[in-house]
PDB file of C-alpha atoms in Angstrom:
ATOM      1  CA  UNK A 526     -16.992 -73.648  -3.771  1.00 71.00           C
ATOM      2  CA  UNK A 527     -17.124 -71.591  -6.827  1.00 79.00           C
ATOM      3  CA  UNK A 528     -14.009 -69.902  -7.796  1.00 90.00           C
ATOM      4  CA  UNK A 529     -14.109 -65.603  -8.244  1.00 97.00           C
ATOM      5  CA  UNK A 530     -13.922 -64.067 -11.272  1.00 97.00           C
ATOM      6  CA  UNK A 531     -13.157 -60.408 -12.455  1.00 97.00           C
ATOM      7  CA  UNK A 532     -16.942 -59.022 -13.838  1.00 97.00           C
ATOM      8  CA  UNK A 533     -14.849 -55.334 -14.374  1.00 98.00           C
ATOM      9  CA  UNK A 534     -11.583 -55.080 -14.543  1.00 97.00           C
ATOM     10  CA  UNK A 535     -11.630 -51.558 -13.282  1.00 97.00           C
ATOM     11  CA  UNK A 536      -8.233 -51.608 -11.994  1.00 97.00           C
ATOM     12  CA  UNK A 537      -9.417 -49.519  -9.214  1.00 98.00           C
ATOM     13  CA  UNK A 538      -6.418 -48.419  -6.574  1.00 98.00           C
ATOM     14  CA  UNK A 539      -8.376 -48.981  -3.428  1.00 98.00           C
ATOM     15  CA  UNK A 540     -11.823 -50.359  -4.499  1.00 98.00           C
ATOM     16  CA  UNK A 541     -13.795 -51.111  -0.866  1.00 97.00           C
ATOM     17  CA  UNK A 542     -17.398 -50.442   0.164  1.00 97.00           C
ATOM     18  CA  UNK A 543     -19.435 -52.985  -2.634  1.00 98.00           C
ATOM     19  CA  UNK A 544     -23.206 -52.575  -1.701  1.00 98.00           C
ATOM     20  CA  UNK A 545     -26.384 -53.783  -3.011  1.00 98.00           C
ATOM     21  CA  UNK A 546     -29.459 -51.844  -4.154  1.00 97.00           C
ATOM     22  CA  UNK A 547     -32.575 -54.108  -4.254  1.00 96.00           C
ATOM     23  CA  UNK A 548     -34.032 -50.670  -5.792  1.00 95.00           C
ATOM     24  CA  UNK A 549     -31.764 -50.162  -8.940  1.00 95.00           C
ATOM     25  CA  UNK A 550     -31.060 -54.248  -8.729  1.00 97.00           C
ATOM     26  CA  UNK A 551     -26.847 -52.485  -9.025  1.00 97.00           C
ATOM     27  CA  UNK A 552     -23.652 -52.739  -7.009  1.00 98.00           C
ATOM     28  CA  UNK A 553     -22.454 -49.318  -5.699  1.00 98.00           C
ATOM     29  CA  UNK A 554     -18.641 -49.205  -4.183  1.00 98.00           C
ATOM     30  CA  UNK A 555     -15.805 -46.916  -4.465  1.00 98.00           C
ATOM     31  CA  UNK A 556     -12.752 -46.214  -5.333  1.00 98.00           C
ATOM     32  CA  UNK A 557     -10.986 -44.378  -2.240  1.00 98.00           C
ATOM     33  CA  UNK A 558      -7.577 -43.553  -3.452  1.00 97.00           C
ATOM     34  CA  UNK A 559      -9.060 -42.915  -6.671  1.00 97.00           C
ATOM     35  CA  UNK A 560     -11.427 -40.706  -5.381  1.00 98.00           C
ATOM     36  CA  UNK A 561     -14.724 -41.928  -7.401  1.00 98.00           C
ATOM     37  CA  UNK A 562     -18.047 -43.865  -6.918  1.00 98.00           C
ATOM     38  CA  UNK A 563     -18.800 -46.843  -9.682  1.00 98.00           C
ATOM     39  CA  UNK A 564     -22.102 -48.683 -10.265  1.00 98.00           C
ATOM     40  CA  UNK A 565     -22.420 -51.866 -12.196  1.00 98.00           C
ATOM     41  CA  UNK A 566     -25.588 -53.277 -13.814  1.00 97.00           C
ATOM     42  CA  UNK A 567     -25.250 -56.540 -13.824  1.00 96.00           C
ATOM     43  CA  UNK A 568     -28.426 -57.630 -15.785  1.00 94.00           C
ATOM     44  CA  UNK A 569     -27.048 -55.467 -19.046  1.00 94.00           C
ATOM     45  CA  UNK A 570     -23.078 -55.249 -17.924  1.00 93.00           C
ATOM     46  CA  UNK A 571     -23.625 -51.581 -18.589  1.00 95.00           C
ATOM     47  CA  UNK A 572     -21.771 -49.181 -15.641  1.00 95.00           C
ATOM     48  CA  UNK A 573     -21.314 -46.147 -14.787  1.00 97.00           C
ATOM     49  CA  UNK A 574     -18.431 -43.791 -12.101  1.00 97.00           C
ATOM     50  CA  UNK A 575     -18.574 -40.763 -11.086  1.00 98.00           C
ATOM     51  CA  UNK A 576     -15.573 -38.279  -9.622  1.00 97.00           C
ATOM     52  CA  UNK A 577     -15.745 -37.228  -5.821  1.00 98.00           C
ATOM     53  CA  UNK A 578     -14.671 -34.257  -4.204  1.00 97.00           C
ATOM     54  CA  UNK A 579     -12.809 -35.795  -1.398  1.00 97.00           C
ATOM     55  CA  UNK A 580     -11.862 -39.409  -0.533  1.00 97.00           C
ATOM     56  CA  UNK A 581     -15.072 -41.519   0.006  1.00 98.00           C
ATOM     57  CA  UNK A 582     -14.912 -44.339   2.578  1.00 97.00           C
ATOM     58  CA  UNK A 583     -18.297 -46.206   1.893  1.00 98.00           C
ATOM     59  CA  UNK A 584     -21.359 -45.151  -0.226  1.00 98.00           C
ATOM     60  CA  UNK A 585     -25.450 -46.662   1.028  1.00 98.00           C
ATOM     61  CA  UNK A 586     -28.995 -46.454  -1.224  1.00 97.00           C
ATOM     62  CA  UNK A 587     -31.073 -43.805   0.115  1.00 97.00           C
ATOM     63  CA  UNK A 588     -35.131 -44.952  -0.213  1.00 96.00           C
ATOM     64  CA  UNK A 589     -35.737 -41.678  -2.437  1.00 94.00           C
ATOM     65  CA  UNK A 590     -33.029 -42.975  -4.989  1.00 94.00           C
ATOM     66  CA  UNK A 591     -30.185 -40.927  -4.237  1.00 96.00           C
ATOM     67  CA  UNK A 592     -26.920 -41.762  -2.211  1.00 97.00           C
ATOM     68  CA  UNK A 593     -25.522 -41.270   1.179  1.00 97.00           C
ATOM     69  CA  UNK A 594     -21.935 -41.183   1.023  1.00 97.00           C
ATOM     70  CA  UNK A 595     -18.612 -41.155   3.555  1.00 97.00           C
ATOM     71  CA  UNK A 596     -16.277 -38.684   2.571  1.00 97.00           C
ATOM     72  CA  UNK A 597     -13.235 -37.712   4.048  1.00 96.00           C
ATOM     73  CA  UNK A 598     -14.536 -34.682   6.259  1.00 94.00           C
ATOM     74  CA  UNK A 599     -18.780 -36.187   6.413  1.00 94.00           C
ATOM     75  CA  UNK A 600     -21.303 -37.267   5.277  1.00 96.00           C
ATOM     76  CA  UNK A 601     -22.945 -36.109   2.144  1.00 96.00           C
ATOM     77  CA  UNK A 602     -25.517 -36.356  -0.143  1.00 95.00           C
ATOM     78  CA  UNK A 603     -24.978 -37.813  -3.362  1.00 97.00           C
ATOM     79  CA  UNK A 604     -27.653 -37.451  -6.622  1.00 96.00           C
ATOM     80  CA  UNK A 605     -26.449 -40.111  -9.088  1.00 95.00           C
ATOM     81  CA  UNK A 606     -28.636 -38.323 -11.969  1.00 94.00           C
ATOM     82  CA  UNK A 607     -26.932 -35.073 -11.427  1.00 94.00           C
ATOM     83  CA  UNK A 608     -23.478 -35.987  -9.749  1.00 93.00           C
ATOM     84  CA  UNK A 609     -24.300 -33.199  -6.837  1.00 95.00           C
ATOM     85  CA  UNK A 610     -22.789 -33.977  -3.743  1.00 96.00           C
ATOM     86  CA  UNK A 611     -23.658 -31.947  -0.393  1.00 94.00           C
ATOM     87  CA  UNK A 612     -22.225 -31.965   3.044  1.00 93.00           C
ATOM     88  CA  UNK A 613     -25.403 -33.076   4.945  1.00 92.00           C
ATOM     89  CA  UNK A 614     -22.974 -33.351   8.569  1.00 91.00           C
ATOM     90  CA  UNK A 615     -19.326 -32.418   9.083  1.00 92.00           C
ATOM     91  CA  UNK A 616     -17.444 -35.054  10.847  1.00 94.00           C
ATOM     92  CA  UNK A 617     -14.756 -34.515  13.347  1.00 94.00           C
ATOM     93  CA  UNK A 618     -13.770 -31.132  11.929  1.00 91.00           C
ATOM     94  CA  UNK A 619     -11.214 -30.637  14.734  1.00 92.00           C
ATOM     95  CA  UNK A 620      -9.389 -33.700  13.268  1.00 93.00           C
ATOM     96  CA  UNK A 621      -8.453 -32.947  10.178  1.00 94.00           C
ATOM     97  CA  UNK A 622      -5.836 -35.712   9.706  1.00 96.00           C
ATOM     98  CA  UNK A 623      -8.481 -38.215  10.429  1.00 97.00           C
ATOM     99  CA  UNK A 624     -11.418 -39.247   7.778  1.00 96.00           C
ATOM    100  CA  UNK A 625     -14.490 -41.738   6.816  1.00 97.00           C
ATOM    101  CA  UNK A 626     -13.584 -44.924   6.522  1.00 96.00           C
ATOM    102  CA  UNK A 627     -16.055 -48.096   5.563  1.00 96.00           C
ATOM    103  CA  UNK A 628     -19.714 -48.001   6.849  1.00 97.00           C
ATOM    104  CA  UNK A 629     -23.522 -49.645   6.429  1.00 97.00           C
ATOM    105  CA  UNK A 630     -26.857 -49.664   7.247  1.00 97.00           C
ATOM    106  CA  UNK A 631     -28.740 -52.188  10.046  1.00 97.00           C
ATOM    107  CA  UNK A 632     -32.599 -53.404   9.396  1.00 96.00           C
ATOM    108  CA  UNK A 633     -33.665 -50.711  11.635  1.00 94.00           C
ATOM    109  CA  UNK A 634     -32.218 -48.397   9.291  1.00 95.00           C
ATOM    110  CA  UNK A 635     -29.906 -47.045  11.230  1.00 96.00           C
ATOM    111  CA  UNK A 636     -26.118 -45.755   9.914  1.00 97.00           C
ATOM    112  CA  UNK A 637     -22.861 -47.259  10.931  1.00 97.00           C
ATOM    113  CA  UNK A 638     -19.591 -45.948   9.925  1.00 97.00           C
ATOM    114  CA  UNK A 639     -15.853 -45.452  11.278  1.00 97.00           C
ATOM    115  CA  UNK A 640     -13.168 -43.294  11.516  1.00 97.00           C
ATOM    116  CA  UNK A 641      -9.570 -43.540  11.033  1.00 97.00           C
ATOM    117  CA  UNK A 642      -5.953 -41.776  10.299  1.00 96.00           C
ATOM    118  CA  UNK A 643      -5.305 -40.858   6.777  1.00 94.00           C
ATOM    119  CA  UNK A 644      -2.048 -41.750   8.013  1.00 94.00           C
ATOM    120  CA  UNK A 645      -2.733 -45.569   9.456  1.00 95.00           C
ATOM    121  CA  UNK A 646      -0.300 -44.532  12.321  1.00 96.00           C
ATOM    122  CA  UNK A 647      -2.425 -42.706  15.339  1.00 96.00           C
ATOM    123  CA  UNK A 648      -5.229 -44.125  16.924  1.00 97.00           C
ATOM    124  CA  UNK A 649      -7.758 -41.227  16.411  1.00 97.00           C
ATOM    125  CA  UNK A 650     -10.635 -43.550  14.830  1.00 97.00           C
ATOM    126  CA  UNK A 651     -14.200 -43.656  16.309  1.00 97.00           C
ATOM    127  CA  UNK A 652     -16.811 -45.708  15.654  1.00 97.00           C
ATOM    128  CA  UNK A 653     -20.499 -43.949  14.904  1.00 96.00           C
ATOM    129  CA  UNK A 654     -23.921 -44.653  14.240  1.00 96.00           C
ATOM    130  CA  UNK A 655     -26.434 -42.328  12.863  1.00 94.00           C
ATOM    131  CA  UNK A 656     -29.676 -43.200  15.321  1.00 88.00           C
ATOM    132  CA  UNK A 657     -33.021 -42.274  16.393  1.00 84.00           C
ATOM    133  CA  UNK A 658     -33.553 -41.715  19.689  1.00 79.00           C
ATOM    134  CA  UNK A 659     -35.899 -39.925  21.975  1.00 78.00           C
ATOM    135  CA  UNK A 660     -34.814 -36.989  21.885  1.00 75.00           C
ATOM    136  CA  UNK A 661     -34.703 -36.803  17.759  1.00 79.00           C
ATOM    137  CA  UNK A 662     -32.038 -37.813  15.380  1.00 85.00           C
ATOM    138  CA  UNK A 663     -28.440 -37.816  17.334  1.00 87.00           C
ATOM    139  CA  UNK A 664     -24.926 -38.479  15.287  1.00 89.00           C
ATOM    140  CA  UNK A 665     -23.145 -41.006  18.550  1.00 92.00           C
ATOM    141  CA  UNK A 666     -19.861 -42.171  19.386  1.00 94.00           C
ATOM    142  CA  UNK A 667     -19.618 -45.382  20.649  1.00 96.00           C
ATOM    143  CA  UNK A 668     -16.217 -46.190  20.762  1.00 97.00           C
ATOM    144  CA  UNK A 669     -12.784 -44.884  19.867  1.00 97.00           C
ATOM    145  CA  UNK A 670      -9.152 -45.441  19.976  1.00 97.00           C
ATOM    146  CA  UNK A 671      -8.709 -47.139  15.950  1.00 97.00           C
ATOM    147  CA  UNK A 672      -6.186 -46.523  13.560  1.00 97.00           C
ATOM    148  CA  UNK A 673      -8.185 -48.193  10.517  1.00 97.00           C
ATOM    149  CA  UNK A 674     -11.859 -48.905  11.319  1.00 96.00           C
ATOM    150  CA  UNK A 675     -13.333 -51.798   9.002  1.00 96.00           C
ATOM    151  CA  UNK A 676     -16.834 -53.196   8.610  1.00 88.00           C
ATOM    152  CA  UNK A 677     -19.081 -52.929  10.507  1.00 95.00           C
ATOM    153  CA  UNK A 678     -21.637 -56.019   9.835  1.00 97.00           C
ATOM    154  CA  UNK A 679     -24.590 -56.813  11.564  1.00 98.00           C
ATOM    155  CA  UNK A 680     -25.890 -60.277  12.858  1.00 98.00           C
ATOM    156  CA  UNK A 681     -29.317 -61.545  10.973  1.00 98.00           C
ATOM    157  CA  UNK A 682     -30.785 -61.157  14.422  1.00 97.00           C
ATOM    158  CA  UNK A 683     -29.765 -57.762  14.720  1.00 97.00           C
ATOM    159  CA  UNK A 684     -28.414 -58.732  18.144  1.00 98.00           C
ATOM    160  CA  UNK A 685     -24.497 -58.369  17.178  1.00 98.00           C
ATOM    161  CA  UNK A 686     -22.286 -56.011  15.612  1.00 98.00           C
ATOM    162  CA  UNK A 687     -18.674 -56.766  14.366  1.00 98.00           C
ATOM    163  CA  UNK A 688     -16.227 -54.358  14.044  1.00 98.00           C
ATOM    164  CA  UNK A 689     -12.266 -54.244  13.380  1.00 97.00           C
ATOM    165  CA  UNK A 690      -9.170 -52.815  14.103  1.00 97.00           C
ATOM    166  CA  UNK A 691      -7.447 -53.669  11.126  1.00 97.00           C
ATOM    167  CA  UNK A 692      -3.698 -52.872  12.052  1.00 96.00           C
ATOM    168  CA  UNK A 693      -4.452 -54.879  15.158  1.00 96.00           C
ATOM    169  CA  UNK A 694      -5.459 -58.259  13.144  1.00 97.00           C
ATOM    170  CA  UNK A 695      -8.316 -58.300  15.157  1.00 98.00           C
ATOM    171  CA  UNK A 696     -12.582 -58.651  14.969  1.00 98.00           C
ATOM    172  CA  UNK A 697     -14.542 -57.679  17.910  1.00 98.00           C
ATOM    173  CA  UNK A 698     -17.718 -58.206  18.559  1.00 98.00           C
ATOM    174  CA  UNK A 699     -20.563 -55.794  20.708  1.00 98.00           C
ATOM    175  CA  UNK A 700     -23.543 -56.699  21.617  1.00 98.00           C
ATOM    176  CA  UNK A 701     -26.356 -54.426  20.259  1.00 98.00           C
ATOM    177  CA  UNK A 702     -29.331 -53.274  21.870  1.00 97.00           C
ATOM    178  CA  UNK A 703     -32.523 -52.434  20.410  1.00 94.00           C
ATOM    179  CA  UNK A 704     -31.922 -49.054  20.808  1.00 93.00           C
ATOM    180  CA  UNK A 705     -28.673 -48.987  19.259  1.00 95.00           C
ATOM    181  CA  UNK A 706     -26.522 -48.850  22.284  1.00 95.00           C
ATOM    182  CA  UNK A 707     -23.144 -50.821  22.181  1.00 97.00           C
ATOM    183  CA  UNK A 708     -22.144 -52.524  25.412  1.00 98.00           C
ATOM    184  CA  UNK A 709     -19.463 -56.000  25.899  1.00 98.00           C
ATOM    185  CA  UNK A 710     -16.937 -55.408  23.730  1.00 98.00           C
ATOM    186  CA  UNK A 711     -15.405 -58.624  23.157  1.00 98.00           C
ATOM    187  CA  UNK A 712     -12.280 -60.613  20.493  1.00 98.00           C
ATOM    188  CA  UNK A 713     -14.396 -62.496  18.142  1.00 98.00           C
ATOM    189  CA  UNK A 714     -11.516 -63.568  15.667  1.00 98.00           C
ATOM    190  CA  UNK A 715      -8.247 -62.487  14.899  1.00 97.00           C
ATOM    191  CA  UNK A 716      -6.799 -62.637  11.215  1.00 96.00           C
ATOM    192  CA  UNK A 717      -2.820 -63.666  10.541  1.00 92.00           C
ATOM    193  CA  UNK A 718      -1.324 -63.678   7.480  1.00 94.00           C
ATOM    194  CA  UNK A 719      -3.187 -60.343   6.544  1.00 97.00           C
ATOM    195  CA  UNK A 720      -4.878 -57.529   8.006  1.00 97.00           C
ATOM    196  CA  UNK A 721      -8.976 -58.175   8.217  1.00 97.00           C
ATOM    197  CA  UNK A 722     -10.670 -55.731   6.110  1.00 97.00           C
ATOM    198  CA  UNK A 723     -14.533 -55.016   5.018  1.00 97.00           C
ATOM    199  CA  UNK A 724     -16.946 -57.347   7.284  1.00 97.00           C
ATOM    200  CA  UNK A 725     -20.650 -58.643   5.727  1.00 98.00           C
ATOM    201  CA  UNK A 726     -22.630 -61.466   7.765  1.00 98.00           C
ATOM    202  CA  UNK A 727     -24.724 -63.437   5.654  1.00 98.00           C
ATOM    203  CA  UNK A 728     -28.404 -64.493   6.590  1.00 98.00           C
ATOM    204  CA  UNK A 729     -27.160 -67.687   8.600  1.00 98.00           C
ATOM    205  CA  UNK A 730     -24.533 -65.746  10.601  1.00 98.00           C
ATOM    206  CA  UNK A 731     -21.798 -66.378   8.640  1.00 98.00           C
ATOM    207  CA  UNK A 732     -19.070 -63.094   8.349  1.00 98.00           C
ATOM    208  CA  UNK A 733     -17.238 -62.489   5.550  1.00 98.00           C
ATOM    209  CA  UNK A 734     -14.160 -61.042   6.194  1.00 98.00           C
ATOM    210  CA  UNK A 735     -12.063 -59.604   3.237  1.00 98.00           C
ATOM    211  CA  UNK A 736      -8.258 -60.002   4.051  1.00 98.00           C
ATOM    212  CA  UNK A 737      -5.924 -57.032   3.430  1.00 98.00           C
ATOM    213  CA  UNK A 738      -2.465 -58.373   2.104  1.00 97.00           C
ATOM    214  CA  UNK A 739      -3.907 -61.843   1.847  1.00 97.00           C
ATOM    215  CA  UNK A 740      -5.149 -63.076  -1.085  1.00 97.00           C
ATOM    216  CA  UNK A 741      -8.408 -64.304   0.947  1.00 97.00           C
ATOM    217  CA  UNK A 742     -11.895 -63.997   2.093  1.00 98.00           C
ATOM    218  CA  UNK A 743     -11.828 -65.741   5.861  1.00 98.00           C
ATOM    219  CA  UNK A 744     -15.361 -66.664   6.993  1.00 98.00           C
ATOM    220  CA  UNK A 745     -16.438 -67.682  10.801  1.00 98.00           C
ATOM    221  CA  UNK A 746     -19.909 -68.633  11.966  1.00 98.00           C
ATOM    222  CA  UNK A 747     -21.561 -67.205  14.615  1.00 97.00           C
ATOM    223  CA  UNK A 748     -19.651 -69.398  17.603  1.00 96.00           C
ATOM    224  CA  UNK A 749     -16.251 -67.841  16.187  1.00 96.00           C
ATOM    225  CA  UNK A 750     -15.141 -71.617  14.010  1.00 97.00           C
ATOM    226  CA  UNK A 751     -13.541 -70.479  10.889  1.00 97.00           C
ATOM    227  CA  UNK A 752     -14.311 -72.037   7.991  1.00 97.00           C
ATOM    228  CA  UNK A 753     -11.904 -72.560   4.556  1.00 96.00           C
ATOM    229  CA  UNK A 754     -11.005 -69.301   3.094  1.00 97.00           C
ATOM    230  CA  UNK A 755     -11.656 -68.512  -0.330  1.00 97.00           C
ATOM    231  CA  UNK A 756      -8.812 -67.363  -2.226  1.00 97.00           C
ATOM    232  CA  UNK A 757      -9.022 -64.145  -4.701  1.00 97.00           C
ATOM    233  CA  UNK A 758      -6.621 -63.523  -7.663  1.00 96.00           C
ATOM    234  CA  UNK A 759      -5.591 -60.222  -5.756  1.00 97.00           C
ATOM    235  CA  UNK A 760      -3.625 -59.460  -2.903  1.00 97.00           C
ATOM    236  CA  UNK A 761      -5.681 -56.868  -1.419  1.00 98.00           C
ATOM    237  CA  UNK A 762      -9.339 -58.299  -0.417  1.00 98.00           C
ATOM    238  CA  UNK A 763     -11.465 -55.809   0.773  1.00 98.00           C
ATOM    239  CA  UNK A 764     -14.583 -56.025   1.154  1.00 98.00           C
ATOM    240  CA  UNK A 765     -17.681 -58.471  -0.464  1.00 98.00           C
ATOM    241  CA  UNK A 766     -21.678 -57.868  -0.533  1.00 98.00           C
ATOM    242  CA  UNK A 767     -24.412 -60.326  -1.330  1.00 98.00           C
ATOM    243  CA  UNK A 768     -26.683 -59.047  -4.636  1.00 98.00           C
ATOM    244  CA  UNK A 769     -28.489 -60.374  -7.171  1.00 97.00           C
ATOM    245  CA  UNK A 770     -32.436 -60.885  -7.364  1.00 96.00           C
ATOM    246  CA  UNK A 771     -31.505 -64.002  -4.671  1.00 98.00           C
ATOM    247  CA  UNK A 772     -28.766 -62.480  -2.899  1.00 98.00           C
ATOM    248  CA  UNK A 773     -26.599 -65.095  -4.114  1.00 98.00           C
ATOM    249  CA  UNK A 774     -23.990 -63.465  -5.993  1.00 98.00           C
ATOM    250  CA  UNK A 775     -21.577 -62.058  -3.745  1.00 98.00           C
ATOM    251  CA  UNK A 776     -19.125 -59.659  -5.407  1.00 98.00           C
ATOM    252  CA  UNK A 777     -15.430 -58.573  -4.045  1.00 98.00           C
ATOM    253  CA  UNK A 778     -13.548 -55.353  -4.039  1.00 98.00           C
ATOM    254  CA  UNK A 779     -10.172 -55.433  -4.506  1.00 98.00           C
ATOM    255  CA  UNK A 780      -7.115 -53.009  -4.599  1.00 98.00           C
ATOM    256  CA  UNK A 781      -3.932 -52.141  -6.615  1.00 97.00           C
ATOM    257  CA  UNK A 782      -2.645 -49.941  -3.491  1.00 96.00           C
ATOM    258  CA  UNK A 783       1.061 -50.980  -2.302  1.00 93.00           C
ATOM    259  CA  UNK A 784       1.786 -53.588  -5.052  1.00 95.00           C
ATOM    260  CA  UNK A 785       4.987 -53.783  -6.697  1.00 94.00           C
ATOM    261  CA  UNK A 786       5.443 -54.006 -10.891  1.00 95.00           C
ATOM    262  CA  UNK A 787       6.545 -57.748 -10.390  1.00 95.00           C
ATOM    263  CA  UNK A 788       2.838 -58.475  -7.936  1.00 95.00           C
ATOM    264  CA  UNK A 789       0.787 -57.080 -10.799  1.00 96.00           C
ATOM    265  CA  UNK A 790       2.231 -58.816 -13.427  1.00 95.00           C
ATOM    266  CA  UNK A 791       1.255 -62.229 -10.976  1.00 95.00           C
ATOM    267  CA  UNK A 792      -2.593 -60.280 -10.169  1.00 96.00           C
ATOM    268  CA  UNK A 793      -2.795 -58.231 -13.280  1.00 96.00           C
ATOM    269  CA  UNK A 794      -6.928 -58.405 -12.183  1.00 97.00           C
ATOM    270  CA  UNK A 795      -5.841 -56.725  -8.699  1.00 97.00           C
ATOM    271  CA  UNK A 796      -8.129 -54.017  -8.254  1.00 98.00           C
ATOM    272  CA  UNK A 797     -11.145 -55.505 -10.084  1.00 98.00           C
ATOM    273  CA  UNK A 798     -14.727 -56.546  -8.798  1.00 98.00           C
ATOM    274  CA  UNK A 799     -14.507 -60.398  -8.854  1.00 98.00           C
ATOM    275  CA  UNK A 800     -17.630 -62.277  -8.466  1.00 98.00           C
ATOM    276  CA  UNK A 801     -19.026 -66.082  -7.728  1.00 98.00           C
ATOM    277  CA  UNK A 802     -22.193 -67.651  -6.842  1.00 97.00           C
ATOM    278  CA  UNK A 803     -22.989 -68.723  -3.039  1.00 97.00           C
ATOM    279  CA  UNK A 804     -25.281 -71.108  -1.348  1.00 96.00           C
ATOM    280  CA  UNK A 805     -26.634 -68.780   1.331  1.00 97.00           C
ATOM    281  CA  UNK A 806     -27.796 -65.621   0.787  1.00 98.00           C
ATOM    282  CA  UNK A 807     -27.253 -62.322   1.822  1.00 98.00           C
ATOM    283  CA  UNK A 808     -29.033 -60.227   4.695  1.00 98.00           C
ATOM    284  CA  UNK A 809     -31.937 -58.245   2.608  1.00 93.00           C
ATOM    285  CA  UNK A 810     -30.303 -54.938   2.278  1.00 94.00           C
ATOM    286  CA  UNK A 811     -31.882 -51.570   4.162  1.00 96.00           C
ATOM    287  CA  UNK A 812     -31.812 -47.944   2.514  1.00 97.00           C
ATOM    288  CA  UNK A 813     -31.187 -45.390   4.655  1.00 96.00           C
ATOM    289  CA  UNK A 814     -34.648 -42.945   4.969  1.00 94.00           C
ATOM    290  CA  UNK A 815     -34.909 -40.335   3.358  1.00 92.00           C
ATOM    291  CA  UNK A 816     -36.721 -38.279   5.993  1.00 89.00           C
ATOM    292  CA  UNK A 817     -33.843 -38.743   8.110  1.00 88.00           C
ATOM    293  CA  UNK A 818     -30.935 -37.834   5.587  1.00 84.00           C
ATOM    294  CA  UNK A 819     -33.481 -34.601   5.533  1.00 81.00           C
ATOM    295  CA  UNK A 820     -33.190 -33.889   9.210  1.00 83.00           C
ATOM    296  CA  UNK A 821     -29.753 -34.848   9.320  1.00 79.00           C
ATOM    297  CA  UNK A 822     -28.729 -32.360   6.573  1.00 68.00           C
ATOM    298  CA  UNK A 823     -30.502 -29.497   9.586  1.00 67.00           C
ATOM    299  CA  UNK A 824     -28.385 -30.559  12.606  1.00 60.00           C
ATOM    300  CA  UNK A 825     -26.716 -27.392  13.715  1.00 50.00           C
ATOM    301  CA  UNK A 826     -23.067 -28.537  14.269  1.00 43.00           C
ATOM    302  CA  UNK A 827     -20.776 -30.984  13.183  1.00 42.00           C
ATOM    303  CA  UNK A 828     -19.454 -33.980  15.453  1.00 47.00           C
TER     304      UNK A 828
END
């Protein structure tokens, strides 16, 4: 397999949440700790960040062009062409210790997303999707008790969603109905040497776990068997997506967050976007609809 290499060395202190626009043909993440949103171009190398008024936890296309974002207190609306953010939702505003941590969006265009301590000590973190149901657009809980939510990914077959409890060193796995609903919690994997981060499945199945403290990408198919890890010139692994016009590149956020002088003189590339070319694509990515970022930004109370 290919080895990574840094496409911006962006130095970024806790660069997560890489996701592809098949509309701009870019790669959105963020810089949490830094408290900014990046975009790279790779067809000119050209990029572009803009400043955020809280932490962001993940950032997803919107199909009118603009952004829907995870900030520390809910989720906004971001306008790349103006840099206006707006509170569409609060988020657990009786927890204000808590905030947005990594999120996506399924084929059925449905949000995902997670909560977690600032801290990384209580476990106050939720897990949330954004859904339509019957009775209109709802904001749901479907499971709590985290201290650091990460991923969640979705199975080709939409059948399957991972989530983690990072601190825990553990994946679990829910089966998903086609409704949304969450039911079976289960272990999937658990990660050693490292805390499992940011989780993408690939169109065969395959997740891509990045590994916090580990210098690694783990990857397991579908019936749990891990496969060879592939190793990143960082310590901090956090998170990959598939892009590209074939969904072939996969690129890699990284972060400088808790390394020593003597650790970034080894990584000096720690907190860059690596990149490398795959042999299986990514899922096809889904923007989140515009109608219902409208009808979300009406709901009457926050979670």
């Amino acid at each position: 397999m290919p080895q990574p290499h840094c496409v911006w060395d962006i130095q970024a202190q806790l660069g997560e949440g890489p996701v592809w626009s098949t509309a701009r043909q870019a790669l959105y993440f963020v810089d949490i700790v830094g408290r900014a949103i990046h975009c790279l171009d790779p067809a000119t190398g050209g990029h572009a960040s803009w400043p955020t008024p809280l932490r962001p936890g993940f950032v997803v296309p919107v199909s009118d062009g603009t952004l829907l974002c995870g900030l520390k207190d809910g989720l906004y609306r971001f306008d790349p062409a103006s840099g206006d953010f707006r509170r569409e939702v609060a988020v657990e505003p009786g927890q204000p210790d808590n905030r947005i941590n990594d999120g996506c969006v399924d084929a059925m265009g449905r949000l995902w997303f997670g909560t977690m301590d600032d801290g990384e000590t209580t476990p106050t973190g939720a897990l949330y999707s954004v859904t339509r149901t019957p009775g209109g657009l709802e904001v749901l809980r479907h499971d709590e008790g985290y201290i650091v939510t990460n991923g969640p990914g979705i199975s080709p077959d939409g059948r399957l969603l991972y989530h983690n409890h990072s601190p825990a060193g553990v994946i679990y796995v829910f089966d998903l109905a086609p409704d949304g609903a969450l039911s079976n919690r289960r272990v999937f994997a658990r990660i050693a040497d490292g805390y499992p981060d940011g989780v993408v499945v690939d169109s065969a199945g395959t997740l891509w776990v990045g590994v916090w403290n580990g210098g690694r990408i783990e990857r397991f198919l579908p019936d749990g068997t891990r496969l060879p890890p592939v190793a990143v010139p960082a310590r901090n692994v956090t998170k990959v997506a598939f892009g590209g016009a074939d969904l072939r590149t996969l690129y890699i956020t990284t972060a400088r967050k808790g390394m020593s002088p003597e650790e970034l003189a080894r990584m000096p590339q720690a907190g860059g976007l690596f990149s490398m070319r795959v042999d299986v694509p990514g899922q096809a990515p889904t923007a989140f609809p515009a109608e219902e970022l409208a009808v979300l930004g009406n709901m009457p109370r926050g979670l």
